[in-house]
XYZ file of C-alpha atoms in Angstrom:
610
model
C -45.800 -31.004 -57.645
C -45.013 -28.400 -56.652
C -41.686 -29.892 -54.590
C -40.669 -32.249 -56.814
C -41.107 -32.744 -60.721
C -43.567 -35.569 -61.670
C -41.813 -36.097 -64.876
C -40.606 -40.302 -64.773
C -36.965 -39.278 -65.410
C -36.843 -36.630 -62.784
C -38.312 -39.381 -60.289
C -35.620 -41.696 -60.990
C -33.192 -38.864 -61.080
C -34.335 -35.259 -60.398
C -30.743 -33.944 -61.145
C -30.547 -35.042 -64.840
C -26.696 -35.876 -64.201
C -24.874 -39.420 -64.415
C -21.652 -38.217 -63.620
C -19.686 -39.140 -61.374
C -23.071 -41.067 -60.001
C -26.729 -40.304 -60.566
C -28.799 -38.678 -57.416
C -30.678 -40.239 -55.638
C -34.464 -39.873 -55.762
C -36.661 -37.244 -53.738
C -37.574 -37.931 -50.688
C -38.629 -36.800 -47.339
C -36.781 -38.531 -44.720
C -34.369 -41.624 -44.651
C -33.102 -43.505 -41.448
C -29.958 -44.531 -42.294
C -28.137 -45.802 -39.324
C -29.098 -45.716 -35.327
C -27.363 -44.308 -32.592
C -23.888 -46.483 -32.437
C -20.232 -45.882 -31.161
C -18.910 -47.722 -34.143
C -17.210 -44.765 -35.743
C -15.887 -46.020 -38.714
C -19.501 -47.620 -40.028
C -20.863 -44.018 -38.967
C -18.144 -42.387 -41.739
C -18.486 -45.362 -43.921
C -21.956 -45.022 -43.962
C -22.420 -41.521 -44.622
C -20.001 -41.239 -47.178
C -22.391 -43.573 -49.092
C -24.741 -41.024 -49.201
C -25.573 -39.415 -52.963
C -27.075 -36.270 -52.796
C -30.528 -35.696 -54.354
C -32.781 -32.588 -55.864
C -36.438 -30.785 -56.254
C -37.401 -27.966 -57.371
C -37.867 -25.898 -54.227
C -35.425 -24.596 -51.763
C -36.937 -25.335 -48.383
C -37.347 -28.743 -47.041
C -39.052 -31.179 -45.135
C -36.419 -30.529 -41.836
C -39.865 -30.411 -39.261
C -40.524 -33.850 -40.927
C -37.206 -35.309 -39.934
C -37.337 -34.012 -36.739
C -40.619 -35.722 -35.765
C -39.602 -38.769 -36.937
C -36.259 -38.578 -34.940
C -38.637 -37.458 -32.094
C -40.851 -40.211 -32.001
C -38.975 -43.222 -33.294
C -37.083 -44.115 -30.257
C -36.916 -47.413 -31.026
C -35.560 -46.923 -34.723
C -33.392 -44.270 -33.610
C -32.205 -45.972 -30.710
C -32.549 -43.573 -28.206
C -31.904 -44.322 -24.323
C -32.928 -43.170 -21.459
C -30.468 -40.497 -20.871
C -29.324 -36.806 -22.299
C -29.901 -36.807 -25.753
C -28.779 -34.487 -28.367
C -29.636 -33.785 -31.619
C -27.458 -32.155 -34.507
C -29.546 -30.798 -37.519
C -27.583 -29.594 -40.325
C -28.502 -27.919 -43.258
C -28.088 -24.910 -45.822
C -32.038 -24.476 -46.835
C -35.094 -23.126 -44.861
C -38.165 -26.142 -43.540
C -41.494 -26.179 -44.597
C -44.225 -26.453 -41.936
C -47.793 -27.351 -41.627
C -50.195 -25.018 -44.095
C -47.425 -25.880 -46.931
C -48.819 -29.398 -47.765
C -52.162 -27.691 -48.813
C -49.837 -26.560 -52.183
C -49.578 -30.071 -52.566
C -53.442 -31.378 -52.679
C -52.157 -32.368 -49.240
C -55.135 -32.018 -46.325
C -54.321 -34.388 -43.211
C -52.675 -32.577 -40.143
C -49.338 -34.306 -39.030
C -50.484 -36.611 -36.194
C -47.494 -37.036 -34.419
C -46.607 -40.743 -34.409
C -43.698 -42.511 -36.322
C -44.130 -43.806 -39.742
C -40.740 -45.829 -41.035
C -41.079 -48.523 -43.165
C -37.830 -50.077 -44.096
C -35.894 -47.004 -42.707
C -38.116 -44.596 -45.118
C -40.943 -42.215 -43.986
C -44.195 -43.314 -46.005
C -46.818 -40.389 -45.129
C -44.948 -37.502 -46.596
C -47.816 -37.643 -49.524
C -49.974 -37.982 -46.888
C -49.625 -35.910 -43.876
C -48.667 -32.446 -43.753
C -46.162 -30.707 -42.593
C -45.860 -30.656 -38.930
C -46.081 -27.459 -37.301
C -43.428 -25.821 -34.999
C -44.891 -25.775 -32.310
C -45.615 -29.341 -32.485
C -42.400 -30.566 -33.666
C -41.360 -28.145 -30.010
C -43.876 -30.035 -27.785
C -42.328 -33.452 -28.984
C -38.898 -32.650 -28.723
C -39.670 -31.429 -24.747
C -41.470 -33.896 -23.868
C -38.727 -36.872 -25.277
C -35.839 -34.721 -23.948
C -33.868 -33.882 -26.704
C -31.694 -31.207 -27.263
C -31.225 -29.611 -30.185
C -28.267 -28.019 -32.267
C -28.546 -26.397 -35.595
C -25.613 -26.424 -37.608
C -26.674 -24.127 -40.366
C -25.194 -21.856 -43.062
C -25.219 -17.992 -42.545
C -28.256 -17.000 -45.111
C -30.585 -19.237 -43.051
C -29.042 -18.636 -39.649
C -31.875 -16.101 -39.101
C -34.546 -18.777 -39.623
C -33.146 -20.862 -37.018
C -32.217 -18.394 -34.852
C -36.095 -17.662 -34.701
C -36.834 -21.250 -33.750
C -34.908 -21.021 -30.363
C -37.990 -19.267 -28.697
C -40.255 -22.222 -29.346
C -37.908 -25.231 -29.050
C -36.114 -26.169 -25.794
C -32.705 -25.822 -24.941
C -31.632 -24.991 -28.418
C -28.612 -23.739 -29.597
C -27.564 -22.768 -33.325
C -24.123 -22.112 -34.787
C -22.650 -20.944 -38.259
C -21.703 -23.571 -40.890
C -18.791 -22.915 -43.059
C -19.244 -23.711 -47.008
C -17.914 -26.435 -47.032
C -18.658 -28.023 -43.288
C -14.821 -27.957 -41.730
C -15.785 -26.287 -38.732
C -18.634 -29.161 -37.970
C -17.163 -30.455 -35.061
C -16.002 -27.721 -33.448
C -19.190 -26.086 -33.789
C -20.855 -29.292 -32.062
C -18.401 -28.744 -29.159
C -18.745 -25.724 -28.452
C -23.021 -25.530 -28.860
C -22.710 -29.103 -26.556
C -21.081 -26.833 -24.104
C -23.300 -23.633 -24.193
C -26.227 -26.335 -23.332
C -24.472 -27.912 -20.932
C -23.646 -25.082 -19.142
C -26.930 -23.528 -18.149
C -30.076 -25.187 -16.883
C -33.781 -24.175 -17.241
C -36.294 -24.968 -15.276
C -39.686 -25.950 -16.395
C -43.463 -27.014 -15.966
C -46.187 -28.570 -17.376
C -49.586 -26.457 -17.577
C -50.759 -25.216 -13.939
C -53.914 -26.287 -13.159
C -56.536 -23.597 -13.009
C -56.514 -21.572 -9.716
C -52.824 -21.877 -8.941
C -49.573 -19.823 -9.041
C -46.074 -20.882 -9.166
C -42.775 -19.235 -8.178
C -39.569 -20.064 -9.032
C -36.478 -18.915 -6.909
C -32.661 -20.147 -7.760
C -29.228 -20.200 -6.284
C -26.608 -20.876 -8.482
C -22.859 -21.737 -7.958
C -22.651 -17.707 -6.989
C -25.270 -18.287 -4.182
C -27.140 -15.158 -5.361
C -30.537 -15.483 -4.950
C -32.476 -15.043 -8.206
C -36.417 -14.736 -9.077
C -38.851 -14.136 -11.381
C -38.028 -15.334 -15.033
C -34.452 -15.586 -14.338
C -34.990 -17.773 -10.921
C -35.836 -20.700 -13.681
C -32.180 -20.735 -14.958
C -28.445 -20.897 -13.838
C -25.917 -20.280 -16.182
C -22.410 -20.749 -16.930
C -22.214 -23.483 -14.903
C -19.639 -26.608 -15.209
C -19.770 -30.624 -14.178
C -19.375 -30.758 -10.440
C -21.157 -27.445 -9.679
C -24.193 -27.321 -7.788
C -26.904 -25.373 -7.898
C -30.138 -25.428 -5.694
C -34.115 -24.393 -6.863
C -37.318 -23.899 -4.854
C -40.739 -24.037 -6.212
C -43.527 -22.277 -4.285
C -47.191 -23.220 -5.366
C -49.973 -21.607 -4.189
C -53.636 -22.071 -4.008
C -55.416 -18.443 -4.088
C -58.503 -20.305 -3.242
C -60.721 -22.795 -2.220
C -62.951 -22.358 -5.252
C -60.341 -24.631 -7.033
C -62.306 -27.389 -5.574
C -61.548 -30.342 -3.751
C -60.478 -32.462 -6.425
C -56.547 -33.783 -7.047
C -54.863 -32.284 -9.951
C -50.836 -32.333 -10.540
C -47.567 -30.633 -12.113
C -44.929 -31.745 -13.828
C -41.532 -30.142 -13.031
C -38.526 -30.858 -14.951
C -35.020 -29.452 -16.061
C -35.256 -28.723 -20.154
C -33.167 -31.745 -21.553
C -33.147 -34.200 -18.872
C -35.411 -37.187 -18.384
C -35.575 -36.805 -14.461
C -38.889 -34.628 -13.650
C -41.304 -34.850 -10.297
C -45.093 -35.007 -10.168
C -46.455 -33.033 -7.787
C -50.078 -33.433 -6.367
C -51.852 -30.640 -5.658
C -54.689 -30.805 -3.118
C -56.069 -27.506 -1.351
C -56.685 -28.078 1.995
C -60.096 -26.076 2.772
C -61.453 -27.906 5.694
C -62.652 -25.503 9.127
C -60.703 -25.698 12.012
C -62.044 -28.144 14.451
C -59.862 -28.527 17.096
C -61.852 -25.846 19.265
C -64.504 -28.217 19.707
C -61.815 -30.979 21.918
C -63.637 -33.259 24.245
C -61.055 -34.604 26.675
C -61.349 -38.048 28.116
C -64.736 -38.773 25.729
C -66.948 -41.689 26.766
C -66.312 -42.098 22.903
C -62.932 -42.934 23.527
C -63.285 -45.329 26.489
C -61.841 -42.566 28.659
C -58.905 -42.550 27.156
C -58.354 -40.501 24.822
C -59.625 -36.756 23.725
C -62.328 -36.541 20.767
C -60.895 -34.407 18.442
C -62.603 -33.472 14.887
C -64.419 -37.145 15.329
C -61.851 -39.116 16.108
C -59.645 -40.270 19.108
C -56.213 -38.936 20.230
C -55.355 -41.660 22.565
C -53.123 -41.006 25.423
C -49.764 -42.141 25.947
C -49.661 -45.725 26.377
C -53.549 -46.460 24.278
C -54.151 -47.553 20.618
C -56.811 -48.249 18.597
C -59.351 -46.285 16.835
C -61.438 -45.774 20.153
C -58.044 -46.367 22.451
C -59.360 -49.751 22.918
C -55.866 -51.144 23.216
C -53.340 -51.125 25.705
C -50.024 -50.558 24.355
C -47.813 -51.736 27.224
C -49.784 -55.508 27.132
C -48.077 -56.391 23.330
C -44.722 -55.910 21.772
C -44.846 -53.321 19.499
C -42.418 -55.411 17.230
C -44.804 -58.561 17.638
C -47.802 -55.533 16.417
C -46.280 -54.204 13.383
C -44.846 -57.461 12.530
C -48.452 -58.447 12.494
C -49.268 -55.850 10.165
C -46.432 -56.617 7.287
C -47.190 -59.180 4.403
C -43.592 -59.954 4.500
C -40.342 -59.028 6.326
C -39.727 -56.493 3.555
C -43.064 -54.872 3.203
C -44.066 -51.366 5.124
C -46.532 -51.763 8.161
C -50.125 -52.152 6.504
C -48.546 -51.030 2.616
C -48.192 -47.477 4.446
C -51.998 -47.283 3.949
C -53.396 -47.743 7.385
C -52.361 -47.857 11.250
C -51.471 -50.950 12.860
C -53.587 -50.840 15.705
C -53.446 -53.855 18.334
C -51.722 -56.295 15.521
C -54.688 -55.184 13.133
C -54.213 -52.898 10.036
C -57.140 -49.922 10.175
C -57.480 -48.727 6.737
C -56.865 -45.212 5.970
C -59.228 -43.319 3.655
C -58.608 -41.841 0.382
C -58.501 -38.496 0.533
C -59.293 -37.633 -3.229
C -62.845 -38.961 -2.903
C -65.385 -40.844 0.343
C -65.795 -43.357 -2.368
C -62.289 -44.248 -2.672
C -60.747 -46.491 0.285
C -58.164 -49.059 1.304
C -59.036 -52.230 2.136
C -57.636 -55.641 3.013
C -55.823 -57.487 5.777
C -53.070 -55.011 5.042
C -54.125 -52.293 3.133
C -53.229 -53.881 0.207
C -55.884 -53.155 -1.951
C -57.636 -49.764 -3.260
C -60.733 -49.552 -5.423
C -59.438 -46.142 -7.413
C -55.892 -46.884 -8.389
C -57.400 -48.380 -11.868
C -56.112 -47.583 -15.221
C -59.014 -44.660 -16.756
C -60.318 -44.667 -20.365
C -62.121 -41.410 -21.104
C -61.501 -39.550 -17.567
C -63.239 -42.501 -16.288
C -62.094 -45.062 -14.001
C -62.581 -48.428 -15.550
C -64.030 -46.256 -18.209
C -67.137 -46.267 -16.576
C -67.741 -49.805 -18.488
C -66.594 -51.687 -15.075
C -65.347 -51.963 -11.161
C -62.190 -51.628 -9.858
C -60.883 -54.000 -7.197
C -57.503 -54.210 -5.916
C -55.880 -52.275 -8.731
C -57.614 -54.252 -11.424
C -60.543 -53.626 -13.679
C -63.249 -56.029 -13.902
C -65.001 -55.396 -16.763
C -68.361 -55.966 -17.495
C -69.594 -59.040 -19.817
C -69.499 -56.316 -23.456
C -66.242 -55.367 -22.387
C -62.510 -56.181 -22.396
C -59.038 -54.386 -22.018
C -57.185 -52.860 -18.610
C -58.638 -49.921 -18.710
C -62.604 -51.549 -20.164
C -61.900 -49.246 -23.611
C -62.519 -52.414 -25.936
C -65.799 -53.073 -26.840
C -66.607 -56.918 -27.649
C -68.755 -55.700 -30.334
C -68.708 -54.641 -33.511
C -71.223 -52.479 -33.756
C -69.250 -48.942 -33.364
C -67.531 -49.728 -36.482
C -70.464 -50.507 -38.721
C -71.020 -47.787 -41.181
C -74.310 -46.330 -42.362
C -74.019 -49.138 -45.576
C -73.574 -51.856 -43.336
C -70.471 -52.891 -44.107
C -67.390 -53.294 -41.364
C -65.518 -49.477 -41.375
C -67.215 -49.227 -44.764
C -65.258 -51.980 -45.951
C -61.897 -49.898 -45.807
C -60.251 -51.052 -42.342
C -60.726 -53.097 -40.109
C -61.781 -53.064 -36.296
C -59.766 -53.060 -33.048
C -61.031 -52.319 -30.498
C -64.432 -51.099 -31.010
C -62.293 -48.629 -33.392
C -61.871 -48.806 -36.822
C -58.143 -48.546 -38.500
C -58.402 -47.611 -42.351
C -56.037 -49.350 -44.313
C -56.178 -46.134 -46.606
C -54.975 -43.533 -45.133
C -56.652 -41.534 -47.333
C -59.578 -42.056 -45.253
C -60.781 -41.045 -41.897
C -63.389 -41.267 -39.026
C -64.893 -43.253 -36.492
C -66.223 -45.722 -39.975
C -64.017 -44.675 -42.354
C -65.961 -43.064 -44.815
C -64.697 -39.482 -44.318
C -61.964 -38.496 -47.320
C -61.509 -35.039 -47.827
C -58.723 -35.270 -50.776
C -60.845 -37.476 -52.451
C -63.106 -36.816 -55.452
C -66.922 -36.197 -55.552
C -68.550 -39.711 -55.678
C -71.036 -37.459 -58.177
C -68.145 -36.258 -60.347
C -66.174 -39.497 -60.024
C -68.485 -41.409 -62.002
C -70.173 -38.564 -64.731
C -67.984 -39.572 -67.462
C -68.836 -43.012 -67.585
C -72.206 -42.464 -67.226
C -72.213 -39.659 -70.536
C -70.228 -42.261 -72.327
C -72.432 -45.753 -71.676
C -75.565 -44.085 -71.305
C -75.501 -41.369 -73.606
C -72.545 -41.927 -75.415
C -70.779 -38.615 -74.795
C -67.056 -37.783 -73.740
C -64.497 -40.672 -74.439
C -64.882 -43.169 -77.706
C -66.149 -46.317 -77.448
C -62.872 -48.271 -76.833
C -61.665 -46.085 -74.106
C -64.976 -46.275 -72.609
C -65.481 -49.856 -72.284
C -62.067 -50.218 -71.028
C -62.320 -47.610 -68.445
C -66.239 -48.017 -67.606
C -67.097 -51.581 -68.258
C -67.368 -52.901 -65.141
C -69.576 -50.601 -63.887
C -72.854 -52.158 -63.222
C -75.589 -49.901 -64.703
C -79.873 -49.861 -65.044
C -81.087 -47.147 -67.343
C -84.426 -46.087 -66.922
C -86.907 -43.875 -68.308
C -87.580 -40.710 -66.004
C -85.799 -39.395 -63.208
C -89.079 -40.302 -61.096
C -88.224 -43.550 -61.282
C -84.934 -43.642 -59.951
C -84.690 -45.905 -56.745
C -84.927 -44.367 -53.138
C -83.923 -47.268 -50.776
C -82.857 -51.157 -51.995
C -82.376 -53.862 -49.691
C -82.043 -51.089 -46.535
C -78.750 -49.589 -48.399
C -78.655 -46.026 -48.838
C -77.851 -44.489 -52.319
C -76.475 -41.335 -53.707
C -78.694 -39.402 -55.994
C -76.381 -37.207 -58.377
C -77.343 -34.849 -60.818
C -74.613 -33.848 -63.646
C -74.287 -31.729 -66.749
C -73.433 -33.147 -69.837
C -71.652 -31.750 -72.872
C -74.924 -30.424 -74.532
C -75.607 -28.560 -71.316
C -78.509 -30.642 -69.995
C -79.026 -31.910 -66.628
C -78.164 -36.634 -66.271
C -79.482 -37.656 -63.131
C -78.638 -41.083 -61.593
C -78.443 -42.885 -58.351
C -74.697 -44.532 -57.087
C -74.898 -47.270 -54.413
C -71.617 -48.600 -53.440
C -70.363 -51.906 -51.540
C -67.347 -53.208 -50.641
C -65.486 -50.425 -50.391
C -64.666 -48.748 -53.987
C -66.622 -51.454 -55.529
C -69.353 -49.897 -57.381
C -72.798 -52.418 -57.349
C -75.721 -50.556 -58.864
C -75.893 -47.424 -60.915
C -79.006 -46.549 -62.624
C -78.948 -43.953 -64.725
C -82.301 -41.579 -66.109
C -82.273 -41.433 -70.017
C -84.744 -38.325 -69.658
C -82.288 -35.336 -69.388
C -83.359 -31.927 -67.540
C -82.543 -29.434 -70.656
C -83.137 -25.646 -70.261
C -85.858 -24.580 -72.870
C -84.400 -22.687 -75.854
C -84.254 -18.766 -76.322
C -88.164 -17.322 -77.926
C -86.976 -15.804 -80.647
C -90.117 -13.520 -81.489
C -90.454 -12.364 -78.104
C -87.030 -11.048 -77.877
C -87.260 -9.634 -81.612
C -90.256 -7.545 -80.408
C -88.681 -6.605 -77.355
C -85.558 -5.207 -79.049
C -87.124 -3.422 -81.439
C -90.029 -2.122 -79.115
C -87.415 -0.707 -76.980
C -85.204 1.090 -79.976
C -88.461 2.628 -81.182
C -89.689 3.616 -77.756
C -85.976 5.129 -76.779
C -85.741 6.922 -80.361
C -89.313 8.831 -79.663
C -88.507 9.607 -75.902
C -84.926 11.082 -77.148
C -87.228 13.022 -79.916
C -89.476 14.657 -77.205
C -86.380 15.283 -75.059
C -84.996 16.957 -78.056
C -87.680 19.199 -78.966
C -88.551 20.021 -75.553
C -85.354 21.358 -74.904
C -85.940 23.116 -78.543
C -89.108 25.032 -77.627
C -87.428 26.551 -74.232
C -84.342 27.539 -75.683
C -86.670 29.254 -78.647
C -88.608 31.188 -75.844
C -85.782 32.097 -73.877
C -84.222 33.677 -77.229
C -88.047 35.394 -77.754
C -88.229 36.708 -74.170
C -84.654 38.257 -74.379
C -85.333 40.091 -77.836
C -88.378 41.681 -76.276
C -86.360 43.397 -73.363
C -84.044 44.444 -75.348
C -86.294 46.435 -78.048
C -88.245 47.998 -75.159
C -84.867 49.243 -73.995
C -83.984 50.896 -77.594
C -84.007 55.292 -77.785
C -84.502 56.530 -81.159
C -82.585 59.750 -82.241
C -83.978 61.962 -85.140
C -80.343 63.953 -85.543
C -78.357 62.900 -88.579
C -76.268 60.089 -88.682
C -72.957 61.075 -88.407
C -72.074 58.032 -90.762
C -74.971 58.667 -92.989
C -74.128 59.122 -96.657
C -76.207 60.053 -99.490
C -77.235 58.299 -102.180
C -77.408 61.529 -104.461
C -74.484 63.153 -105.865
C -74.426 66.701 -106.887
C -71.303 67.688 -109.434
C -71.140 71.615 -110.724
C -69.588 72.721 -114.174
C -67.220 75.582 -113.978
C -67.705 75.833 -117.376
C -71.487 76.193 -117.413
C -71.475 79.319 -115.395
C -69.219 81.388 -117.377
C -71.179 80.547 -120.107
């Protein structure tokens, strides 16, 4: 998960179908036949195939091609162009993906079939492209993607990075296959690129081209000719160029090589910084027997004189009967083209990468620097060379010295060989899980706490928490375990082996410690477990009672005083405002207009004619 379901029936069959024929199960890649002109097995073969499932829609492709990349021998690649086909209707995965997985190892590169089946894809990640690119250019192959339309763009992407590349359109349902391999052979064939390996630091490089129109091209586009055909020829020139003498005096090389082809040249690069000396000629030197001019400190004989101080008189030998004298054999070059026959003797040149390096023998035969290197070192440092072979010192073995006799670089801090999970070659260990790593082994970064791997048996033997007492004894009993009293007492060091000191929570909270020691690999030897746990002290009621209600009291009186605070100047505001406005007040003594009486007078008409 999440590629493929975990479920046992979608393992055995992830397409839940039986008709006409159940699917195959998932898996990453499968060799099924190697590079043949039997036709008829190829179709035979292939129509065998049954078609398989998971539950996401791009796939391990980069996988495939690294192990087509790298399995020459399975794949049965030879030493000429090679081409590769891809074909597909989904998008690849590439390295990051794997992490989805629980997956943590980078891809390293190298070819893992086991009967015709790819055994690290639950191991290794995904490669990345541009390591899947580096091992497709530097095996030569070329590659053609034969992919369907709604992933063209993918691919399409992928011909930046990957060398001579060409992708093409898929139908549906595949009829066009073949034609599409034609015609992408031929766009490949018909242009070549030009490239390099990494220039060494302090160095440019040019590129120029004539192609079959005899135009000269440069820049970026004097790398390539195009639209070319079998028969046509087409000429490049490579200029190199030293800005400097600070690149320093040491030899360095480039590799240059057409994209897709297994022909390349090595060329040695090697500034030439010396001063000019020639100024300082001393014609017919007493050095050279008066023969000869000294030139830069050594002799330029005159016509007729040879020898490294023109010590030799040309004219009194056969200059057959002198070289012949200077060849190992009839078919042999005159002192192994590494000296001067001089008189019927070979003079030695010397090497010009280094004063320590030189020829030497009766015919130049032998070097002390042509020596296979371990580490950037000749001999690895760990031995002499002589005549092209190492001679390693007594602790050593191997061409190159690598191998160590001993097997001390492969002890691990427990003592035990590559911590008991591997075993040593030369002075190296090789875990036999490849869930492990390092120079001992004991590096496994998928793998679980040593801590957190053991907890539960230790809360259900020791403490008798977790899983019931069945399970536990089946799952925990052989586990080798010393209870003791106090943590204090828990062993530091036994028998020089280092332990692991763990400390754990159980179910009720509290703190197990207990000390792991393993041997023999997963193994484990001695556990001893504290029965004292480390729990947190329990809440103080009273304290937090008072608190609580100390701090409800003391809020209710501060919001009180806040309250009648604001009371009292809203009061004397109201106070202040009444007093301006009565000593503002005029007081007029007229009647008021609106004024009515309270008396009512009433007269009797009657009454007064009375």
């Amino acid at each position: 998960m999440p590629y493929i379901s975990t479920a046992e029936s979608m393992l055995l069959n992830p397409c839940k179908r039986q008709q006409p024929q159940a699917c195959a199960p998932a898996f990453s890649f499968r060799h099924v036949l190697s590079l043949t002109q039997n036709g008829s097995l190829f179709s035979e073969l292939v129509g065998r195939q049954q078609i398989s499932g998971n539950l996401d829609s791009p796939e391990g492709g980069l996988d495939a091609l690294m192990q087509v990349a790298t399995c020459e021998d399975a794949i049965g690649w030879r030493n000429v162009t090679r081409l590769l086909v891809f074909s597909t209707d989904a998008g690849f995965h590439f390295a990051g993906d794997g992490k989805l997985g629980g997956i943590v190892l980078p891809n390293d590169g190298k070819c893992h079939l086991e009967n015709n089946m790819y055994t690290m894809g639950i191991h290794h990640d995904y490669p990345s492209i541009a390591h899947v690119a580096q091992k497709l250019r530097q095996k030569n192959i070329q590659t053609i993607f034969a992919v369907t339309e709604d992933v063209q763009h993918l691919y399409e992407s992928l011909k930046e990075m990957f060398p001579k590349c060409a992708v093409g359109t898929l139908s549906n349902n595949s009829h066009n296959i073949l034609q599409l391999i034609v015609d992408a052979y031929k766009a490949l064939t018909s242009e070549v690129i030009m490239d390099h390996s990494t220039l060494p630091e302090g160095y440019q490089i040019e590129f120029s081209s004539s192609c079959k129109d005899h135009v000269l091209r440069t820049g970026e586009n004097g790398k390539r000719c195009s639209n070319i055909s079998i028969g046509d020829e087409v000429t490049f020139q490579v200029s190199i160029t030293a800005t400097g003498c600070e690149v320093g005096s040491g030899e360095s090389h480039i590799i240059i090589k057409p994209q897709g082809f297994s022909e390349k040249v090595k060329v040695i690069l090697q500034p030439v910084c010396q001063c000019h000396c020639s100024q300082h000629r001393v014609a017919d030197s007493p050095s050279c027997n008066s023969k000869g001019a000294l030139e830069c400190g050594a002799c330029r004989c005159k016509v007729g004189h040879a020898g490294t101080f023109c010590e030799c008189d040309e004219s009194m030998l056969d200059q057959e009967d002198m070289s012949g004298l200077c060849r190992r054999d009839n078919t042999s070059e005159v002192c192994s083209a590494h000296g001067d026959c001089v008189c019927g003797e070979c003079v030695c040149h010397k090497s010009r990468r280094s004063p320590d390096h030189a020829y030497y023998g009766k015919y130049c035969e032998c070097d002390n620097f042509r020596c296979d290197q371990f580490q950037g070192l000749l001999c690895g440092g760990r031995g002499k060379c002589e005549c092209g072979v190492c001679q390693c010192f007594p602790e050593f073995t191997g061409s190159a010295c690598e191998c160590p006799l001993g097997l001390q670089s492969c002890m691990s801090r427990s003592g035990l060989l590559c911590n008991g999970r591997g075993h040593c070659v030369c002075g190296t260990c090789v875990c036999t899980d490849s869930r492990f790593q390092g120079p001992t082994c004991e590096i496994c970064p998928s793998c679980p706490d040593i801590c957190s791997a053991y907890r539960d048996c230790i809360l259900c033997r020791a403490f008798r928490q977790g899983r019931g007492e069945e399970e536990c004894e089946r799952d925990c009993g052989h586990l080798n375990l010393t209870l003791l009293g106090e943590p204090s007492h828990l062993p530091q060091e036994r028998n020089g082996h280092i332990f692991h000191r763990c400390k754990e929570k159980d179910t009720d909270g509290c703190w197990v410690h207990f000390v792991h020691q393993a041997e023999h690999g997963d193994q484990s030897a001695y556990i001893f477990v504290a029965l004292e746990r480390e729990c947190p002290a329990g809440p103080d009621v009273v304290l937090i009672t008072a608190l609580v209600s100390g701090s409800i009291v003391l809020l209710g009186l501060v919001l009180l005083l806040v309250w009648k605070l604001f009371t009292t100047i809203h009061d004397r505001r109201e106070f202040a405002r009444f007093q301006r406005e009565l000593d503002k007040a005029k007081w007029d003594m007229d009647d008021n207009p609106i004024y009515k009486s309270a008396i009512t007078t009433v007269l009797n008409p009657k009454f007064k004619a009375q």
